Structures are given as C-alpha cells and as structure tokens.
Amino acid sequence: MSGSAITPWVVGNWKMNPMQADAKALVNGFKELLQNNEIKEENCHLGVAPSMLALAGIQQELASAVRSVYSVAQDVSRIAGTGAYTGEVSAELLKDHQIDFVLIGHSERREIFGETASILNEKVKNALNAGLTIIYCVGESLEQRENGQAEQVVLQQICDIASVVQAEQWQKIVIAYEPIWAIGTGKTASPEDAQAMHAKIREGLTQITSFGSSIAILYGGSVKAENAVELAACPDINGALVGGASLNAESFYKIAQAFANTK
Ligand code: PGA
C-alpha cells in the first residue's frame, strides 16, 4: 500500500553537535530561508533535534520562525516522572518544557550505549504515557544485510515495541528506517532498496495496527540535498531523518523542499 497521502516529515538530528555559536547561526540561517514561504505547513512537518543542553534555547529561537519547526529530544530516560536519577531527563520533564517529540532507538544509542529492546520498550512506554510523539529508529547492520537478514531485523525491531504501544498510541509513532551502514558514511541506500524496505515496513505496520497505512516512514542515512529528490519520489518514503546535512541550513532546507514538493 502506498503511503503517499501522508504529510512528509524532515527532521534534523544534530547528534553531539554543534557548539553554541554555530547552533545559533544554523537555526537563524534556517529561519531566514523559511521566510521564502516555500515549505508550507500542510506539505511538510519540520523538526530539529539539538543536544539536550541546547534544546530549550533552540526551541525559543524557533518560536519566532514563520512556520512551526518542532523541537525534538534526541533521547529520553527509561525512568518516568521525577526523582533521584542523576543525569536523566524523563518524558514528563520534556513535556513540562513543551517538548513534544523524541527520537528513540537510534542505532548509535543501541550500539554505543547498549540500549536493548527492553530498555527501548521502557522509553517508548514512558514517552507515550507522557503524550510525546516518538520517532522510532530501526535499521540493519551491513553484516545483517549481507546475510540476507535486513528485513527480518527491521521488522523485529518494530514488533519489539508492539507490546508496549496501545492501539490508539500508534498515531503517535513515526518510523525512521536508517540502515546502519548508511549513517554518516556517505553511502545511501539506493532509492530502490530504500523503497523496497519501506514497503515491507508499511506491510508489517498494517498487520500490527489499524493505523498502519497512515504512519510516516522516514528514511535516514546520508540524506543530502543531492539525493533528496530521488528519495522523496519513492511512494513509501515519507520524509527524512537527516544527520550531517542538517548541520548546514541550506542543505537542510533543500532536503525539506524536496519532500514538501512531493505533496
Ligand atoms: P547521517 O545521519 O545523515 O549523517 O547519515 C543520519 C542519522 O543518524 O540520523
């Protein structure tokens, strides 16, 4: 089933970047480009995910943009509420700061920080209970792809959260397919390979939830201005989660334009 009726999302994942002055310049540069009014609200959701430290400040900067740009947390605690948990930021604290979106399951969190399916489930559950919208990342390693396990791995990662997402809550889930071998490497999945996986994810989602045909499925992994148009043309690619290229206002803007223009 095609997901082309879905409003695309373009979200910048700044990861552990940039320094304060550069972040300010980046957000101001992006705001200036938005004044062209070429990317209409109804044609594309926009978001940026700065570091936890910069999140509130960037949100404040974005408040004066000509259109909405969501502030997205890159992570959330597995612990809910408030309490003696040094270094943690809970879903409730995010919500209390008017942060309504969070990335969960990024491969860097899974691989470098050892976040297992059960940890991710706690995060997903807490985020949904607090009313956050989740961009849930999935993706296979190069080895898994070469062994022909890509689909199985990705579908399993989606099934993993099915036990904690209540029926109606699927409306608060966005999926980001990010093949690990394509992240930060300059290697992008070919539009055909990406579309094929997105179609499989779509099929899987429609089996899990009645909202399966309306869930946005973003692609991530070396998305740049140069390949965005081709990716955006794929019927089941409903947007992009952009790392490196989101650190340049013009590149990020062009990617957003590419997806907005498909509407
Ligand atoms: P990249 O990162 O665009 O730099 O490959 C994407 C991501 O990890 O979200």
Coordinates of C-alpha atoms and ligand atoms in Angstrom, one line a residue:
M1 CA 0.0 0.0 0.0
S2 CA 1.4 3.4 -0.9
G3 CA 1.8 5.9 1.9
S4 CA 1.9 8.9 -0.5
A5 CA -1.1 10.6 1.2
I6 CA 1.0 11.0 4.3
T7 CA 2.4 14.5 5.0
P8 CA 6.2 14.1 4.9
W9 CA 8.5 14.9 7.9
V10 CA 12.0 16.2 7.6
V11 CA 13.9 16.1 10.9
G12 CA 17.5 17.2 11.6
N13 CA 19.4 15.1 14.1
W14 CA 22.2 17.3 15.2
K15 CA 23.7 14.5 17.4
M16 CA 26.5 15.8 19.6
N17 CA 26.9 18.9 17.5
P18 CA 27.4 21.9 17.1
M19 CA 29.0 24.4 19.5
Q20 CA 26.7 27.2 20.8
A21 CA 27.6 30.0 18.4
D22 CA 27.3 27.6 15.4
A23 CA 24.0 26.3 16.6
K24 CA 22.6 29.8 16.8
A25 CA 23.9 30.6 13.3
L26 CA 22.4 27.4 12.0
V27 CA 19.0 28.0 13.4
N28 CA 18.9 31.6 12.3
G29 CA 20.1 30.7 8.8
F30 CA 17.3 28.1 8.6
K31 CA 14.7 30.6 9.9
E32 CA 15.8 33.1 7.2
L33 CA 15.4 30.5 4.5
L34 CA 11.9 29.6 5.8
Q35 CA 10.9 33.2 5.1
N36 CA 10.7 32.3 1.4
N37 CA 7.5 30.6 2.4
E38 CA 8.1 27.7 0.1
I39 CA 7.7 25.0 2.6
K40 CA 4.0 25.1 3.7
E41 CA 2.9 23.5 7.0
E42 CA 0.5 21.3 5.2
N43 CA 3.2 20.0 2.9
C44 CA 5.9 19.0 5.4
H45 CA 6.4 18.7 9.1
L46 CA 9.8 20.1 10.1
G47 CA 11.8 19.3 13.2
V48 CA 15.3 19.6 14.7
A49 CA 16.8 17.5 17.4
P50 CA 19.6 19.5 19.2
S51 CA 21.6 18.3 22.2
M52 CA 19.6 18.1 25.4
L53 CA 21.6 21.1 26.6
A54 CA 20.6 23.3 23.6
L55 CA 17.0 22.0 23.3
A56 CA 15.2 24.8 25.2
G57 CA 17.3 27.6 23.7
I58 CA 16.8 26.3 20.2
Q59 CA 13.1 26.0 20.9
Q60 CA 13.0 29.6 21.9
E61 CA 14.8 30.7 18.7
L62 CA 12.3 28.6 16.6
A63 CA 9.3 30.2 18.3
S64 CA 9.8 33.2 16.0
A65 CA 10.1 31.2 12.8
V66 CA 7.5 31.9 10.1
R67 CA 6.2 28.4 10.4
S68 CA 6.4 25.6 13.0
V69 CA 9.6 23.7 13.4
Y70 CA 9.3 21.0 16.1
S71 CA 11.9 20.8 18.8
V72 CA 12.8 17.1 19.2
A73 CA 14.7 15.5 22.0
Q74 CA 17.4 13.0 20.9
D75 CA 16.8 10.7 23.9
V76 CA 14.6 10.2 27.0
S77 CA 15.1 8.4 30.2
R78 CA 13.9 4.8 30.7
I79 CA 12.7 6.1 34.1
A80 CA 9.4 8.0 34.3
G81 CA 8.5 11.0 36.4
T82 CA 10.9 12.8 38.6
G83 CA 13.3 11.5 41.3
A84 CA 16.9 10.7 42.2
Y85 CA 18.2 9.7 38.8
T86 CA 21.4 11.7 38.2
G87 CA 21.9 12.8 34.6
E88 CA 18.5 11.6 33.4
V89 CA 15.7 13.6 31.6
S90 CA 12.3 11.9 31.8
A91 CA 9.4 12.1 29.3
E92 CA 7.5 14.2 31.9
L93 CA 10.3 16.7 32.2
L94 CA 10.4 17.0 28.4
K95 CA 6.7 17.5 28.2
D96 CA 6.9 20.1 31.0
H97 CA 9.3 22.0 28.8
Q98 CA 6.8 21.8 25.9
I99 CA 9.0 19.3 24.1
D100 CA 6.5 17.0 22.3
F101 CA 8.8 14.8 20.2
V102 CA 11.6 12.4 20.9
L103 CA 13.9 10.1 19.0
I104 CA 14.1 6.5 20.4
G105 CA 16.1 3.6 19.2
H106 CA 18.7 5.4 17.1
S107 CA 21.4 2.9 16.1
E108 CA 24.0 4.9 18.0
R109 CA 22.0 4.5 21.2
R110 CA 21.5 0.8 20.5
E111 CA 25.2 0.1 19.6
I112 CA 27.3 2.6 21.5
F113 CA 25.2 2.9 24.6
G114 CA 23.9 -0.7 24.8
E115 CA 20.2 0.1 24.6
T116 CA 18.4 -3.2 24.3
A117 CA 14.9 -3.9 23.1
S118 CA 13.7 -4.0 26.8
I119 CA 15.3 -0.6 27.6
L120 CA 13.8 0.9 24.4
N121 CA 10.4 -0.5 25.4
E122 CA 10.6 1.3 28.7
K123 CA 11.5 4.5 26.9
V124 CA 8.7 4.1 24.4
K125 CA 6.1 3.3 27.1
N126 CA 7.1 6.4 29.2
A127 CA 7.2 8.7 26.2
L128 CA 3.7 7.6 25.1
N129 CA 2.3 7.8 28.6
A130 CA 3.6 11.4 28.8
G131 CA 1.9 12.2 25.4
L132 CA 5.1 12.6 23.4
T133 CA 5.3 11.6 19.7
I134 CA 8.1 9.2 19.0
I135 CA 10.4 8.9 16.0
Y136 CA 11.4 5.3 16.4
C137 CA 14.5 4.3 14.5
V138 CA 15.2 0.9 13.1
G139 CA 17.8 -0.4 10.7
E140 CA 20.1 -3.3 10.0
S141 CA 23.9 -3.5 10.0
L142 CA 26.0 -4.2 6.9
E143 CA 26.6 -7.8 8.1
Q144 CA 22.9 -8.4 8.6
R145 CA 22.2 -7.0 5.1
E146 CA 24.9 -9.2 3.5
N147 CA 23.5 -12.2 5.3
G148 CA 20.0 -11.5 3.9
Q149 CA 18.6 -10.7 7.3
A150 CA 17.8 -7.0 6.8
E151 CA 14.0 -7.3 6.5
Q152 CA 13.8 -9.7 9.4
V153 CA 15.9 -7.5 11.7
V154 CA 13.9 -4.3 10.9
L155 CA 10.5 -5.9 11.2
Q156 CA 11.6 -7.5 14.5
Q157 CA 12.6 -4.1 15.8
I158 CA 9.1 -2.8 15.0
C159 CA 7.5 -5.8 16.6
D160 CA 9.6 -5.3 19.7
I161 CA 7.7 -2.1 20.6
A162 CA 4.2 -3.6 19.7
S163 CA 3.9 -5.0 23.2
V164 CA 4.0 -1.5 24.8
V165 CA 2.2 0.6 22.2
Q166 CA -1.5 0.7 22.9
A167 CA -3.9 0.6 19.9
E168 CA -4.6 4.4 19.7
Q169 CA -1.0 5.3 20.5
W170 CA 0.3 4.1 17.1
Q171 CA -0.9 7.5 15.9
K172 CA 2.0 9.0 18.0
I173 CA 4.6 6.9 16.2
V174 CA 6.8 7.8 13.3
I175 CA 9.2 5.2 12.0
A176 CA 12.7 6.1 10.7
Y177 CA 14.4 3.4 8.7
E178 CA 18.1 4.0 9.0
P179 CA 20.4 1.3 7.6
I180 CA 23.4 1.4 9.9
W181 CA 25.9 1.1 7.1
A182 CA 24.5 4.3 5.5
I183 CA 24.7 6.5 8.6
G184 CA 27.4 9.1 8.4
T185 CA 29.2 7.1 5.7
G186 CA 28.2 9.0 2.6
K187 CA 26.7 5.7 1.4
T188 CA 22.9 6.0 0.8
A189 CA 20.7 3.0 0.2
S190 CA 19.6 3.2 -3.4
P191 CA 16.1 4.6 -3.8
E192 CA 15.0 1.2 -5.0
D193 CA 16.5 -0.6 -1.9
A194 CA 15.1 2.0 0.4
Q195 CA 11.6 1.9 -1.2
A196 CA 11.6 -1.9 -1.0
M197 CA 12.3 -1.8 2.7
H198 CA 9.8 0.9 3.3
A199 CA 7.2 -1.1 1.5
K200 CA 8.0 -4.1 3.8
I201 CA 7.8 -1.9 6.9
R202 CA 4.4 -0.5 5.6
E203 CA 3.1 -4.1 5.1
G204 CA 4.3 -5.0 8.6
L205 CA 2.7 -2.0 10.2
T206 CA -0.6 -2.6 8.6
Q207 CA -0.6 -6.1 10.1
I208 CA 0.2 -4.7 13.6
T209 CA -2.1 -1.7 13.7
S210 CA -5.2 -0.3 12.0
F211 CA -3.2 3.0 11.7
G212 CA -0.5 1.2 9.6
S213 CA -1.3 2.9 6.4
S214 CA -1.1 6.4 7.9
I215 CA 2.2 6.1 9.9
A216 CA 5.0 8.1 8.3
I217 CA 8.1 6.1 7.5
L218 CA 11.2 8.3 7.2
Y219 CA 14.5 7.3 5.6
G220 CA 17.8 8.2 7.2
G221 CA 21.4 7.6 6.3
S222 CA 23.5 10.1 4.4
V223 CA 20.5 12.0 3.1
K224 CA 21.7 15.2 1.4
A225 CA 20.4 17.9 -0.9
E226 CA 21.8 15.9 -3.9
N227 CA 19.9 12.7 -3.2
A228 CA 16.8 14.0 -1.5
V229 CA 14.6 14.5 -4.7
E230 CA 15.1 10.8 -5.7
L231 CA 14.4 9.5 -2.3
A232 CA 11.3 11.8 -1.9
A233 CA 9.9 10.4 -5.2
C234 CA 9.6 6.9 -3.6
P235 CA 6.0 6.3 -2.7
D236 CA 6.7 4.8 0.8
I237 CA 9.4 7.2 1.8
N238 CA 7.5 9.8 3.8
G239 CA 10.4 12.0 4.8
A240 CA 13.9 12.0 6.1
L241 CA 15.9 11.9 9.3
V242 CA 19.0 13.9 8.5
G243 CA 22.2 13.9 10.4
G244 CA 25.3 15.5 8.8
A245 CA 23.4 17.5 6.2
S246 CA 21.1 19.1 8.8
L247 CA 24.1 21.0 10.2
N248 CA 24.1 23.2 7.1
A249 CA 21.0 25.4 6.9
E250 CA 20.9 25.5 3.1
S251 CA 21.3 21.7 2.7
F252 CA 18.7 21.0 5.3
Y253 CA 16.3 23.5 3.6
K254 CA 16.8 21.9 0.2
I255 CA 16.0 18.5 1.6
A256 CA 12.9 19.8 3.2
Q257 CA 11.9 21.4 -0.1
A258 CA 12.4 18.1 -1.9
F259 CA 9.9 16.4 0.3
A260 CA 7.5 19.3 0.5
N261 CA 7.4 19.4 -3.2
T262 CA 6.1 15.8 -3.4
K263 CA 2.8 17.0 -1.9
Ligands
PGA1 P1 23.6 11.0 8.6 O1 22.9 10.5 9.9 O2 22.6 11.7 7.8 O3 24.8 11.8 9.0 O4 24.0 9.7 7.9 C1 21.5 10.1 9.9 C2 21.1 9.7 11.4 O5 21.9 9.1 12.0 O6 20.0 10.1 11.8

